[in-house]
Every structure is written in structure tokens, then in C-alpha cells.
Amino acid sequence: MSDTTLVLWDIGRTLLYVGNIDRQVYREVFRKLLGRFPKKLPERGTGMTMPLAIRYLLLDNGVPAEEVPQVVAEMVDLLPAQLSHHVPEILRSGTPLPGAIEALRSAQAAPNLVPTVVTGNHKANAVIKLRTFALDTYLDMEIGGFASDNQHWPTLVGIAQRRADIPTTPMSRLASQSRLTASARARRQKQRPRAKQARRRA
């Protein structure tokens, strides 16, 4: 399998966008456990994994440091069910990002590529988000690296490689939406001359 490439996709703002759903779910679960809404929510776009984001959420909202590990674990357990309640809202306000579906299809169809995810989401949450838009059908969700495996991003790539059983594989990690957008734009530019030629022949 030396010619196999493991393609690792991030989820949020790379494959799809779910609006403010994550922050809303954090607020709701925080209230369930602590009886009040948090005054301060995690900042957007920090790249923190879910357990670390929750840890800072709790600390920033007055939860004593010695109680934080237990409350983090309780919040993580409640998040998937709470997120599931918002699937209709995700369908309304969320969307796969430009170029994502085309790129996923191409990667799945290529015989030398193994597409999966590396994400700061816990696996259960990742599956819910991807399945909402049927994106999970293009990915091997049994491998990959999730925040439920380790709360530190750098470790997740190695976890995915070991699960794929191709630890020395060449690897392509598509971690930014700009790369997908550029890829989609390039495909459209290639298609335009063909379309013009077809019109001329007609």
C-alpha cells in the first residue's frame, strides 16, 4: 500500500458550515448541568478541540477549576443528543461548502486514496453533522482522528494513520476552505472552454 494516500479532511468550515449551532448547543447543555446560561461563549475559529473549548467555557464562566474535569465529561456525554435535536435547524441554516461534495466524490472514486476526517469534534458529533448532509457516505468514518480520541490536535493525524494501517503513507490533509474553493474554481475554468466549443459545434 505504499502508493496509497490517506486524505484527511477537517469538517467545520472545510466540508460544511453549521452556523451557530455548536455555540447554541454549548449554551443549552451548560444550562442543563449548571442551571444558568453562560455569559461568555468560546470564540469562533480558534481551532480548539471540543474538550478544550468546553474547558475554557467552564473556566470563563466561573466553574471552579477542581470541578471542571467532571463537568467537561458530563457535557461531552450530553452534546450528541442535544445536537441531534438541532438537525432540522442545521439543514435550514447550514450547508456543504463550495467544492466540498465534488472533492469528496473525486477522492472516494480514486483507487489510491483513502478519505477520512481529522476533526476537533467528538466522533458522535462529527457523524451527526456529516450525516445531516449525507457527506459521511464519501468517508471512512471507522478510521480518522477525533477529539474523543485525544484533545490535542497534533496527535489526531497519527491516530488516523495508525487506524488506516498505513503509517508511512504519503498524506494530503485538506484543512482549509480556501483550497476547496480554489479547486472548484479551477474545475469551472476548465469546463468553460469545453462549453464554448460545444456551443460552436452546435
mmCIF file with all atom_site columns, C-alpha atoms in Angstrom:
data_model
loop_
_atom_site.group_PDB
_atom_site.id
_atom_site.type_symbol
_atom_site.label_atom_id
_atom_site.label_alt_id
_atom_site.label_comp_id
_atom_site.label_asym_id
_atom_site.label_entity_id
_atom_site.label_seq_id
_atom_site.pdbx_PDB_ins_code
_atom_site.Cartn_x
_atom_site.Cartn_y
_atom_site.Cartn_z
_atom_site.occupancy
_atom_site.B_iso_or_equiv
_atom_site.pdbx_formal_charge
_atom_site.auth_seq_id
_atom_site.auth_comp_id
_atom_site.auth_asym_id
_atom_site.auth_atom_id
_atom_site.pdbx_PDB_model_num
ATOM 1   C CA . MET A 1 1   ? 0.000   0.000  0.000   1.00 0.00 ? 1   MET A CA 1
ATOM 2   C CA . SER A 1 2   ? 2.990   2.297  -0.462  1.00 0.00 ? 2   SER A CA 1
ATOM 3   C CA . ASP A 1 3   ? 1.186   4.185  -3.239  1.00 0.00 ? 3   ASP A CA 1
ATOM 4   C CA . THR A 1 4   ? -1.878  4.834  -1.061  1.00 0.00 ? 4   THR A CA 1
ATOM 5   C CA . THR A 1 5   ? -2.560  8.365  0.119   1.00 0.00 ? 5   THR A CA 1
ATOM 6   C CA . LEU A 1 6   ? -4.582  9.000  3.248   1.00 0.00 ? 6   LEU A CA 1
ATOM 7   C CA . VAL A 1 7   ? -6.720  12.090 2.686   1.00 0.00 ? 7   VAL A CA 1
ATOM 8   C CA . LEU A 1 8   ? -7.642  13.773 5.963   1.00 0.00 ? 8   LEU A CA 1
ATOM 9   C CA . TRP A 1 9   ? -10.463 16.286 5.934   1.00 0.00 ? 9   TRP A CA 1
ATOM 10  C CA . ASP A 1 10  ? -11.360 18.748 8.634   1.00 0.00 ? 10  ASP A CA 1
ATOM 11  C CA . ILE A 1 11  ? -15.108 19.283 8.986   1.00 0.00 ? 11  ILE A CA 1
ATOM 12  C CA . GLY A 1 12  ? -16.019 22.759 10.203  1.00 0.00 ? 12  GLY A CA 1
ATOM 13  C CA . ARG A 1 13  ? -15.525 25.489 7.579   1.00 0.00 ? 13  ARG A CA 1
ATOM 14  C CA . THR A 1 14  ? -13.862 22.988 5.265   1.00 0.00 ? 14  THR A CA 1
ATOM 15  C CA . LEU A 1 15  ? -16.559 20.472 4.349   1.00 0.00 ? 15  LEU A CA 1
ATOM 16  C CA . LEU A 1 16  ? -19.571 22.186 5.847   1.00 0.00 ? 16  LEU A CA 1
ATOM 17  C CA . TYR A 1 17  ? -20.891 25.148 7.781   1.00 0.00 ? 17  TYR A CA 1
ATOM 18  C CA . VAL A 1 18  ? -23.432 24.789 10.577  1.00 0.00 ? 18  VAL A CA 1
ATOM 19  C CA . GLY A 1 19  ? -23.818 28.399 11.639  1.00 0.00 ? 19  GLY A CA 1
ATOM 20  C CA . ASN A 1 20  ? -24.114 28.998 15.379  1.00 0.00 ? 20  ASN A CA 1
ATOM 21  C CA . ILE A 1 21  ? -25.449 25.553 16.217  1.00 0.00 ? 21  ILE A CA 1
ATOM 22  C CA . ASP A 1 22  ? -22.373 24.442 18.186  1.00 0.00 ? 22  ASP A CA 1
ATOM 23  C CA . ARG A 1 23  ? -22.461 27.531 20.369  1.00 0.00 ? 23  ARG A CA 1
ATOM 24  C CA . GLN A 1 24  ? -26.195 27.136 20.914  1.00 0.00 ? 24  GLN A CA 1
ATOM 25  C CA . VAL A 1 25  ? -25.736 23.506 21.941  1.00 0.00 ? 25  VAL A CA 1
ATOM 26  C CA . TYR A 1 26  ? -22.991 24.516 24.388  1.00 0.00 ? 26  TYR A CA 1
ATOM 27  C CA . ARG A 1 27  ? -25.377 27.067 25.949  1.00 0.00 ? 27  ARG A CA 1
ATOM 28  C CA . GLU A 1 28  ? -28.182 24.554 26.319  1.00 0.00 ? 28  GLU A CA 1
ATOM 29  C CA . VAL A 1 29  ? -26.056 21.798 27.836  1.00 0.00 ? 29  VAL A CA 1
ATOM 30  C CA . PHE A 1 30  ? -24.323 24.279 30.151  1.00 0.00 ? 30  PHE A CA 1
ATOM 31  C CA . ARG A 1 31  ? -27.736 25.332 31.444  1.00 0.00 ? 31  ARG A CA 1
ATOM 32  C CA . LYS A 1 32  ? -28.883 21.712 31.889  1.00 0.00 ? 32  LYS A CA 1
ATOM 33  C CA . LEU A 1 33  ? -25.915 20.962 34.108  1.00 0.00 ? 33  LEU A CA 1
ATOM 34  C CA . LEU A 1 34  ? -25.415 24.272 35.927  1.00 0.00 ? 34  LEU A CA 1
ATOM 35  C CA . GLY A 1 35  ? -28.862 25.832 35.956  1.00 0.00 ? 35  GLY A CA 1
ATOM 36  C CA . ARG A 1 36  ? -27.853 29.038 34.142  1.00 0.00 ? 36  ARG A CA 1
ATOM 37  C CA . PHE A 1 37  ? -26.753 30.187 30.728  1.00 0.00 ? 37  PHE A CA 1
ATOM 38  C CA . PRO A 1 38  ? -23.066 31.034 30.234  1.00 0.00 ? 38  PRO A CA 1
ATOM 39  C CA . LYS A 1 39  ? -22.266 34.717 29.825  1.00 0.00 ? 39  LYS A CA 1
ATOM 40  C CA . LYS A 1 40  ? -19.209 34.040 27.689  1.00 0.00 ? 40  LYS A CA 1
ATOM 41  C CA . LEU A 1 41  ? -19.029 31.509 24.848  1.00 0.00 ? 41  LEU A CA 1
ATOM 42  C CA . PRO A 1 42  ? -15.959 30.055 23.097  1.00 0.00 ? 42  PRO A CA 1
ATOM 43  C CA . GLU A 1 43  ? -14.575 32.281 20.380  1.00 0.00 ? 43  GLU A CA 1
ATOM 44  C CA . ARG A 1 44  ? -15.151 31.250 16.780  1.00 0.00 ? 44  ARG A CA 1
ATOM 45  C CA . GLY A 1 45  ? -12.372 29.925 14.615  1.00 0.00 ? 45  GLY A CA 1
ATOM 46  C CA . THR A 1 46  ? -9.865  29.133 17.354  1.00 0.00 ? 46  THR A CA 1
ATOM 47  C CA . GLY A 1 47  ? -9.260  25.594 16.098  1.00 0.00 ? 47  GLY A CA 1
ATOM 48  C CA . MET A 1 48  ? -9.545  24.187 19.613  1.00 0.00 ? 48  MET A CA 1
ATOM 49  C CA . THR A 1 49  ? -10.878 20.688 20.026  1.00 0.00 ? 49  THR A CA 1
ATOM 50  C CA . MET A 1 50  ? -14.242 20.268 21.678  1.00 0.00 ? 50  MET A CA 1
ATOM 51  C CA . PRO A 1 51  ? -12.929 19.179 25.132  1.00 0.00 ? 51  PRO A CA 1
ATOM 52  C CA . LEU A 1 52  ? -10.565 22.167 25.307  1.00 0.00 ? 52  LEU A CA 1
ATOM 53  C CA . ALA A 1 53  ? -13.263 24.576 24.145  1.00 0.00 ? 53  ALA A CA 1
ATOM 54  C CA . ILE A 1 54  ? -15.591 23.262 26.863  1.00 0.00 ? 54  ILE A CA 1
ATOM 55  C CA . ARG A 1 55  ? -12.861 23.512 29.468  1.00 0.00 ? 55  ARG A CA 1
ATOM 56  C CA . TYR A 1 56  ? -12.337 27.202 28.738  1.00 0.00 ? 56  TYR A CA 1
ATOM 57  C CA . LEU A 1 57  ? -16.100 27.750 28.540  1.00 0.00 ? 57  LEU A CA 1
ATOM 58  C CA . LEU A 1 58  ? -16.444 26.454 32.086  1.00 0.00 ? 58  LEU A CA 1
ATOM 59  C CA . LEU A 1 59  ? -13.467 28.357 33.468  1.00 0.00 ? 59  LEU A CA 1
ATOM 60  C CA . ASP A 1 60  ? -14.551 31.596 31.795  1.00 0.00 ? 60  ASP A CA 1
ATOM 61  C CA . ASN A 1 61  ? -17.980 31.267 33.377  1.00 0.00 ? 61  ASN A CA 1
ATOM 62  C CA . GLY A 1 62  ? -16.952 30.758 36.952  1.00 0.00 ? 62  GLY A CA 1
ATOM 63  C CA . VAL A 1 63  ? -16.876 26.973 37.336  1.00 0.00 ? 63  VAL A CA 1
ATOM 64  C CA . PRO A 1 64  ? -14.202 26.126 39.949  1.00 0.00 ? 64  PRO A CA 1
ATOM 65  C CA . ALA A 1 65  ? -11.108 24.581 38.361  1.00 0.00 ? 65  ALA A CA 1
ATOM 66  C CA . GLU A 1 66  ? -11.326 21.461 40.527  1.00 0.00 ? 66  GLU A CA 1
ATOM 67  C CA . GLU A 1 67  ? -14.843 20.753 39.206  1.00 0.00 ? 67  GLU A CA 1
ATOM 68  C CA . VAL A 1 68  ? -14.028 21.337 35.542  1.00 0.00 ? 68  VAL A CA 1
ATOM 69  C CA . PRO A 1 69  ? -12.832 17.814 34.545  1.00 0.00 ? 69  PRO A CA 1
ATOM 70  C CA . GLN A 1 70  ? -16.035 16.203 35.807  1.00 0.00 ? 70  GLN A CA 1
ATOM 71  C CA . VAL A 1 71  ? -18.292 18.810 34.216  1.00 0.00 ? 71  VAL A CA 1
ATOM 72  C CA . VAL A 1 72  ? -16.406 18.534 30.899  1.00 0.00 ? 72  VAL A CA 1
ATOM 73  C CA . ALA A 1 73  ? -17.066 14.788 30.874  1.00 0.00 ? 73  ALA A CA 1
ATOM 74  C CA . GLU A 1 74  ? -20.753 15.333 31.657  1.00 0.00 ? 74  GLU A CA 1
ATOM 75  C CA . MET A 1 75  ? -21.122 17.968 28.945  1.00 0.00 ? 75  MET A CA 1
ATOM 76  C CA . VAL A 1 76  ? -19.415 15.785 26.349  1.00 0.00 ? 76  VAL A CA 1
ATOM 77  C CA . ASP A 1 77  ? -21.826 12.950 27.141  1.00 0.00 ? 77  ASP A CA 1
ATOM 78  C CA . LEU A 1 78  ? -24.854 15.214 26.624  1.00 0.00 ? 78  LEU A CA 1
ATOM 79  C CA . LEU A 1 79  ? -23.725 17.050 23.486  1.00 0.00 ? 79  LEU A CA 1
ATOM 80  C CA . PRO A 1 80  ? -24.576 14.438 20.792  1.00 0.00 ? 80  PRO A CA 1
ATOM 81  C CA . ALA A 1 81  ? -28.212 14.071 21.881  1.00 0.00 ? 81  ALA A CA 1
ATOM 82  C CA . GLN A 1 82  ? -28.569 17.839 22.163  1.00 0.00 ? 82  GLN A CA 1
ATOM 83  C CA . LEU A 1 83  ? -27.018 18.348 18.734  1.00 0.00 ? 83  LEU A CA 1
ATOM 84  C CA . SER A 1 84  ? -29.420 15.783 17.254  1.00 0.00 ? 84  SER A CA 1
ATOM 85  C CA . HIS A 1 85  ? -32.350 17.963 18.327  1.00 0.00 ? 85  HIS A CA 1
ATOM 86  C CA . HIS A 1 86  ? -30.974 20.696 16.070  1.00 0.00 ? 86  HIS A CA 1
ATOM 87  C CA . VAL A 1 87  ? -30.657 18.642 12.864  1.00 0.00 ? 87  VAL A CA 1
ATOM 88  C CA . PRO A 1 88  ? -33.663 20.403 11.234  1.00 0.00 ? 88  PRO A CA 1
ATOM 89  C CA . GLU A 1 89  ? -32.042 23.747 12.048  1.00 0.00 ? 89  GLU A CA 1
ATOM 90  C CA . ILE A 1 90  ? -28.695 22.570 10.648  1.00 0.00 ? 90  ILE A CA 1
ATOM 91  C CA . LEU A 1 91  ? -30.470 21.678 7.404   1.00 0.00 ? 91  LEU A CA 1
ATOM 92  C CA . ARG A 1 92  ? -32.039 25.142 7.254   1.00 0.00 ? 92  ARG A CA 1
ATOM 93  C CA . SER A 1 93  ? -29.056 27.299 8.211   1.00 0.00 ? 93  SER A CA 1
ATOM 94  C CA . GLY A 1 94  ? -26.092 25.064 7.384   1.00 0.00 ? 94  GLY A CA 1
ATOM 95  C CA . THR A 1 95  ? -24.648 23.952 4.077   1.00 0.00 ? 95  THR A CA 1
ATOM 96  C CA . PRO A 1 96  ? -21.859 21.931 2.490   1.00 0.00 ? 96  PRO A CA 1
ATOM 97  C CA . LEU A 1 97  ? -19.200 24.405 1.435   1.00 0.00 ? 97  LEU A CA 1
ATOM 98  C CA . PRO A 1 98  ? -18.336 25.198 -2.205  1.00 0.00 ? 98  PRO A CA 1
ATOM 99  C CA . GLY A 1 99  ? -16.388 22.406 -3.852  1.00 0.00 ? 99  GLY A CA 1
ATOM 100 C CA . ALA A 1 100 ? -16.744 20.021 -0.908  1.00 0.00 ? 100 ALA A CA 1
ATOM 101 C CA . ILE A 1 101 ? -19.084 17.451 -2.457  1.00 0.00 ? 101 ILE A CA 1
ATOM 102 C CA . GLU A 1 102 ? -17.176 17.393 -5.744  1.00 0.00 ? 102 GLU A CA 1
ATOM 103 C CA . ALA A 1 103 ? -13.849 16.956 -3.958  1.00 0.00 ? 103 ALA A CA 1
ATOM 104 C CA . LEU A 1 104 ? -15.230 14.195 -1.742  1.00 0.00 ? 104 LEU A CA 1
ATOM 105 C CA . ARG A 1 105 ? -16.622 12.323 -4.724  1.00 0.00 ? 105 ARG A CA 1
ATOM 106 C CA . SER A 1 106 ? -13.300 12.573 -6.536  1.00 0.00 ? 106 SER A CA 1
ATOM 107 C CA . ALA A 1 107 ? -11.353 11.333 -3.529  1.00 0.00 ? 107 ALA A CA 1
ATOM 108 C CA . GLN A 1 108 ? -13.744 8.432  -2.947  1.00 0.00 ? 108 GLN A CA 1
ATOM 109 C CA . ALA A 1 109 ? -13.555 7.373  -6.593  1.00 0.00 ? 109 ALA A CA 1
ATOM 110 C CA . ALA A 1 110 ? -9.751  7.415  -6.756  1.00 0.00 ? 110 ALA A CA 1
ATOM 111 C CA . PRO A 1 111 ? -8.392  3.871  -6.160  1.00 0.00 ? 111 PRO A CA 1
ATOM 112 C CA . ASN A 1 112 ? -5.236  5.099  -4.412  1.00 0.00 ? 112 ASN A CA 1
ATOM 113 C CA . LEU A 1 113 ? -6.947  7.491  -1.977  1.00 0.00 ? 113 LEU A CA 1
ATOM 114 C CA . VAL A 1 114 ? -8.399  6.692  1.450   1.00 0.00 ? 114 VAL A CA 1
ATOM 115 C CA . PRO A 1 115 ? -10.602 9.614  2.557   1.00 0.00 ? 115 PRO A CA 1
ATOM 116 C CA . THR A 1 116 ? -11.439 10.161 6.212   1.00 0.00 ? 116 THR A CA 1
ATOM 117 C CA . VAL A 1 117 ? -11.542 13.003 8.743   1.00 0.00 ? 117 VAL A CA 1
ATOM 118 C CA . VAL A 1 118 ? -9.373  14.618 11.376  1.00 0.00 ? 118 VAL A CA 1
ATOM 119 C CA . THR A 1 119 ? -11.541 16.885 13.482  1.00 0.00 ? 119 THR A CA 1
ATOM 120 C CA . GLY A 1 120 ? -11.809 18.701 16.774  1.00 0.00 ? 120 GLY A CA 1
ATOM 121 C CA . ASN A 1 121 ? -15.320 17.271 17.117  1.00 0.00 ? 121 ASN A CA 1
ATOM 122 C CA . HIS A 1 122 ? -16.031 14.178 19.134  1.00 0.00 ? 122 HIS A CA 1
ATOM 123 C CA . LYS A 1 123 ? -16.861 11.326 16.782  1.00 0.00 ? 123 LYS A CA 1
ATOM 124 C CA . ALA A 1 124 ? -20.574 11.235 17.619  1.00 0.00 ? 124 ALA A CA 1
ATOM 125 C CA . ASN A 1 125 ? -20.944 14.939 16.833  1.00 0.00 ? 125 ASN A CA 1
ATOM 126 C CA . ALA A 1 126 ? -18.884 14.625 13.661  1.00 0.00 ? 126 ALA A CA 1
ATOM 127 C CA . VAL A 1 127 ? -21.105 11.809 12.405  1.00 0.00 ? 127 VAL A CA 1
ATOM 128 C CA . ILE A 1 128 ? -24.281 13.803 13.084  1.00 0.00 ? 128 ILE A CA 1
ATOM 129 C CA . LYS A 1 129 ? -23.022 16.841 11.168  1.00 0.00 ? 129 LYS A CA 1
ATOM 130 C CA . LEU A 1 130 ? -21.736 14.880 8.187   1.00 0.00 ? 130 LEU A CA 1
ATOM 131 C CA . ARG A 1 131 ? -24.750 12.577 8.028   1.00 0.00 ? 131 ARG A CA 1
ATOM 132 C CA . THR A 1 132 ? -27.131 15.548 8.015   1.00 0.00 ? 132 THR A CA 1
ATOM 133 C CA . PHE A 1 133 ? -25.840 16.396 4.526   1.00 0.00 ? 133 PHE A CA 1
ATOM 134 C CA . ALA A 1 134 ? -25.015 12.773 3.524   1.00 0.00 ? 134 ALA A CA 1
ATOM 135 C CA . LEU A 1 135 ? -21.305 13.613 3.431   1.00 0.00 ? 135 LEU A CA 1
ATOM 136 C CA . ASP A 1 136 ? -20.435 10.620 5.602   1.00 0.00 ? 136 ASP A CA 1
ATOM 137 C CA . THR A 1 137 ? -21.111 8.358  2.611   1.00 0.00 ? 137 THR A CA 1
ATOM 138 C CA . TYR A 1 138 ? -17.887 9.603  0.994   1.00 0.00 ? 138 TYR A CA 1
ATOM 139 C CA . LEU A 1 139 ? -15.702 8.979  4.035   1.00 0.00 ? 139 LEU A CA 1
ATOM 140 C CA . ASP A 1 140 ? -14.365 6.039  6.015   1.00 0.00 ? 140 ASP A CA 1
ATOM 141 C CA . MET A 1 141 ? -15.589 7.004  9.475   1.00 0.00 ? 141 MET A CA 1
ATOM 142 C CA . GLU A 1 142 ? -14.109 3.908  11.108  1.00 0.00 ? 142 GLU A CA 1
ATOM 143 C CA . ILE A 1 143 ? -10.673 5.422  10.750  1.00 0.00 ? 143 ILE A CA 1
ATOM 144 C CA . GLY A 1 144 ? -9.828  9.084  11.249  1.00 0.00 ? 144 GLY A CA 1
ATOM 145 C CA . GLY A 1 145 ? -8.877  11.122 14.277  1.00 0.00 ? 145 GLY A CA 1
ATOM 146 C CA . PHE A 1 146 ? -11.455 12.668 16.609  1.00 0.00 ? 146 PHE A CA 1
ATOM 147 C CA . ALA A 1 147 ? -11.371 14.783 19.747  1.00 0.00 ? 147 ALA A CA 1
ATOM 148 C CA . SER A 1 148 ? -12.912 11.803 21.515  1.00 0.00 ? 148 SER A CA 1
ATOM 149 C CA . ASP A 1 149 ? -9.553  10.075 20.893  1.00 0.00 ? 149 ASP A CA 1
ATOM 150 C CA . ASN A 1 150 ? -7.364  12.917 22.137  1.00 0.00 ? 150 ASN A CA 1
ATOM 151 C CA . GLN A 1 151 ? -7.999  16.553 22.981  1.00 0.00 ? 151 GLN A CA 1
ATOM 152 C CA . HIS A 1 152 ? -4.811  17.757 21.275  1.00 0.00 ? 152 HIS A CA 1
ATOM 153 C CA . TRP A 1 153 ? -4.924  18.348 17.506  1.00 0.00 ? 153 TRP A CA 1
ATOM 154 C CA . PRO A 1 154 ? -1.335  17.289 16.629  1.00 0.00 ? 154 PRO A CA 1
ATOM 155 C CA . THR A 1 155 ? -1.989  13.788 17.957  1.00 0.00 ? 155 THR A CA 1
ATOM 156 C CA . LEU A 1 156 ? -5.034  13.159 15.765  1.00 0.00 ? 156 LEU A CA 1
ATOM 157 C CA . VAL A 1 157 ? -3.179  12.773 12.472  1.00 0.00 ? 157 VAL A CA 1
ATOM 158 C CA . GLY A 1 158 ? -1.066  9.945  13.897  1.00 0.00 ? 158 GLY A CA 1
ATOM 159 C CA . ILE A 1 159 ? -4.184  8.256  15.246  1.00 0.00 ? 159 ILE A CA 1
ATOM 160 C CA . ALA A 1 160 ? -5.771  8.320  11.797  1.00 0.00 ? 160 ALA A CA 1
ATOM 161 C CA . GLN A 1 161 ? -2.621  6.904  10.197  1.00 0.00 ? 161 GLN A CA 1
ATOM 162 C CA . ARG A 1 162 ? -2.463  4.029  12.663  1.00 0.00 ? 162 ARG A CA 1
ATOM 163 C CA . ARG A 1 163 ? -6.131  3.192  12.200  1.00 0.00 ? 163 ARG A CA 1
ATOM 164 C CA . ALA A 1 164 ? -5.724  3.165  8.446   1.00 0.00 ? 164 ALA A CA 1
ATOM 165 C CA . ASP A 1 165 ? -2.808  0.757  8.942   1.00 0.00 ? 165 ASP A CA 1
ATOM 166 C CA . ILE A 1 166 ? -0.694  2.761  6.534   1.00 0.00 ? 166 ILE A CA 1
ATOM 167 C CA . PRO A 1 167 ? 1.540   4.702  8.944   1.00 0.00 ? 167 PRO A CA 1
ATOM 168 C CA . THR A 1 168 ? 4.186   5.613  6.380   1.00 0.00 ? 168 THR A CA 1
ATOM 169 C CA . THR A 1 169 ? 1.745   6.674  3.670   1.00 0.00 ? 169 THR A CA 1
ATOM 170 C CA . PRO A 1 170 ? 2.098   9.921  1.784   1.00 0.00 ? 170 PRO A CA 1
ATOM 171 C CA . MET A 1 171 ? -0.644  12.114 3.170   1.00 0.00 ? 171 MET A CA 1
ATOM 172 C CA . SER A 1 172 ? -2.753  15.015 1.980   1.00 0.00 ? 172 SER A CA 1
ATOM 173 C CA . ARG A 1 173 ? -4.561  16.981 4.660   1.00 0.00 ? 173 ARG A CA 1
ATOM 174 C CA . LEU A 1 174 ? -7.140  19.379 3.257   1.00 0.00 ? 174 LEU A CA 1
ATOM 175 C CA . ALA A 1 175 ? -7.501  21.733 6.172   1.00 0.00 ? 175 ALA A CA 1
ATOM 176 C CA . SER A 1 176 ? -8.799  24.977 4.691   1.00 0.00 ? 176 SER A CA 1
ATOM 177 C CA . GLN A 1 177 ? -11.859 26.009 2.733   1.00 0.00 ? 177 GLN A CA 1
ATOM 178 C CA . SER A 1 178 ? -9.700  28.209 0.503   1.00 0.00 ? 178 SER A CA 1
ATOM 179 C CA . ARG A 1 179 ? -8.147  25.110 -1.059  1.00 0.00 ? 179 ARG A CA 1
ATOM 180 C CA . LEU A 1 180 ? -11.559 23.636 -1.872  1.00 0.00 ? 180 LEU A CA 1
ATOM 181 C CA . THR A 1 181 ? -12.766 26.930 -3.305  1.00 0.00 ? 181 THR A CA 1
ATOM 182 C CA . ALA A 1 182 ? -9.664  27.221 -5.474  1.00 0.00 ? 182 ALA A CA 1
ATOM 183 C CA . SER A 1 183 ? -10.118 23.640 -6.662  1.00 0.00 ? 183 SER A CA 1
ATOM 184 C CA . ALA A 1 184 ? -13.773 24.239 -7.556  1.00 0.00 ? 184 ALA A CA 1
ATOM 185 C CA . ARG A 1 185 ? -12.850 27.447 -9.392  1.00 0.00 ? 185 ARG A CA 1
ATOM 186 C CA . ALA A 1 186 ? -10.163 25.633 -11.377 1.00 0.00 ? 186 ALA A CA 1
ATOM 187 C CA . ARG A 1 187 ? -12.626 22.930 -12.422 1.00 0.00 ? 187 ARG A CA 1
ATOM 188 C CA . ARG A 1 188 ? -15.140 25.547 -13.580 1.00 0.00 ? 188 ARG A CA 1
ATOM 189 C CA . GLN A 1 189 ? -12.467 27.324 -15.623 1.00 0.00 ? 189 GLN A CA 1
ATOM 190 C CA . LYS A 1 190 ? -11.538 24.062 -17.348 1.00 0.00 ? 190 LYS A CA 1
ATOM 191 C CA . GLN A 1 191 ? -15.177 23.367 -18.142 1.00 0.00 ? 191 GLN A CA 1
ATOM 192 C CA . ARG A 1 192 ? -15.874 26.781 -19.713 1.00 0.00 ? 192 ARG A CA 1
ATOM 193 C CA . PRO A 1 193 ? -13.744 26.287 -22.865 1.00 0.00 ? 193 PRO A CA 1
ATOM 194 C CA . ARG A 1 194 ? -15.410 22.912 -23.424 1.00 0.00 ? 194 ARG A CA 1
ATOM 195 C CA . ALA A 1 195 ? -18.832 24.500 -23.097 1.00 0.00 ? 195 ALA A CA 1
ATOM 196 C CA . LYS A 1 196 ? -17.884 27.217 -25.609 1.00 0.00 ? 196 LYS A CA 1
ATOM 197 C CA . GLN A 1 197 ? -16.596 24.615 -28.046 1.00 0.00 ? 197 GLN A CA 1
ATOM 198 C CA . ALA A 1 198 ? -19.805 22.623 -27.717 1.00 0.00 ? 198 ALA A CA 1
ATOM 199 C CA . ARG A 1 199 ? -21.862 25.745 -28.454 1.00 0.00 ? 199 ARG A CA 1
ATOM 200 C CA . ARG A 1 200 ? -19.741 26.497 -31.540 1.00 0.00 ? 200 ARG A CA 1
ATOM 201 C CA . ARG A 1 201 ? -20.260 22.956 -32.848 1.00 0.00 ? 201 ARG A CA 1
ATOM 202 C CA . ALA A 1 202 ? -23.996 23.309 -32.284 1.00 0.00 ? 202 ALA A CA 1
#
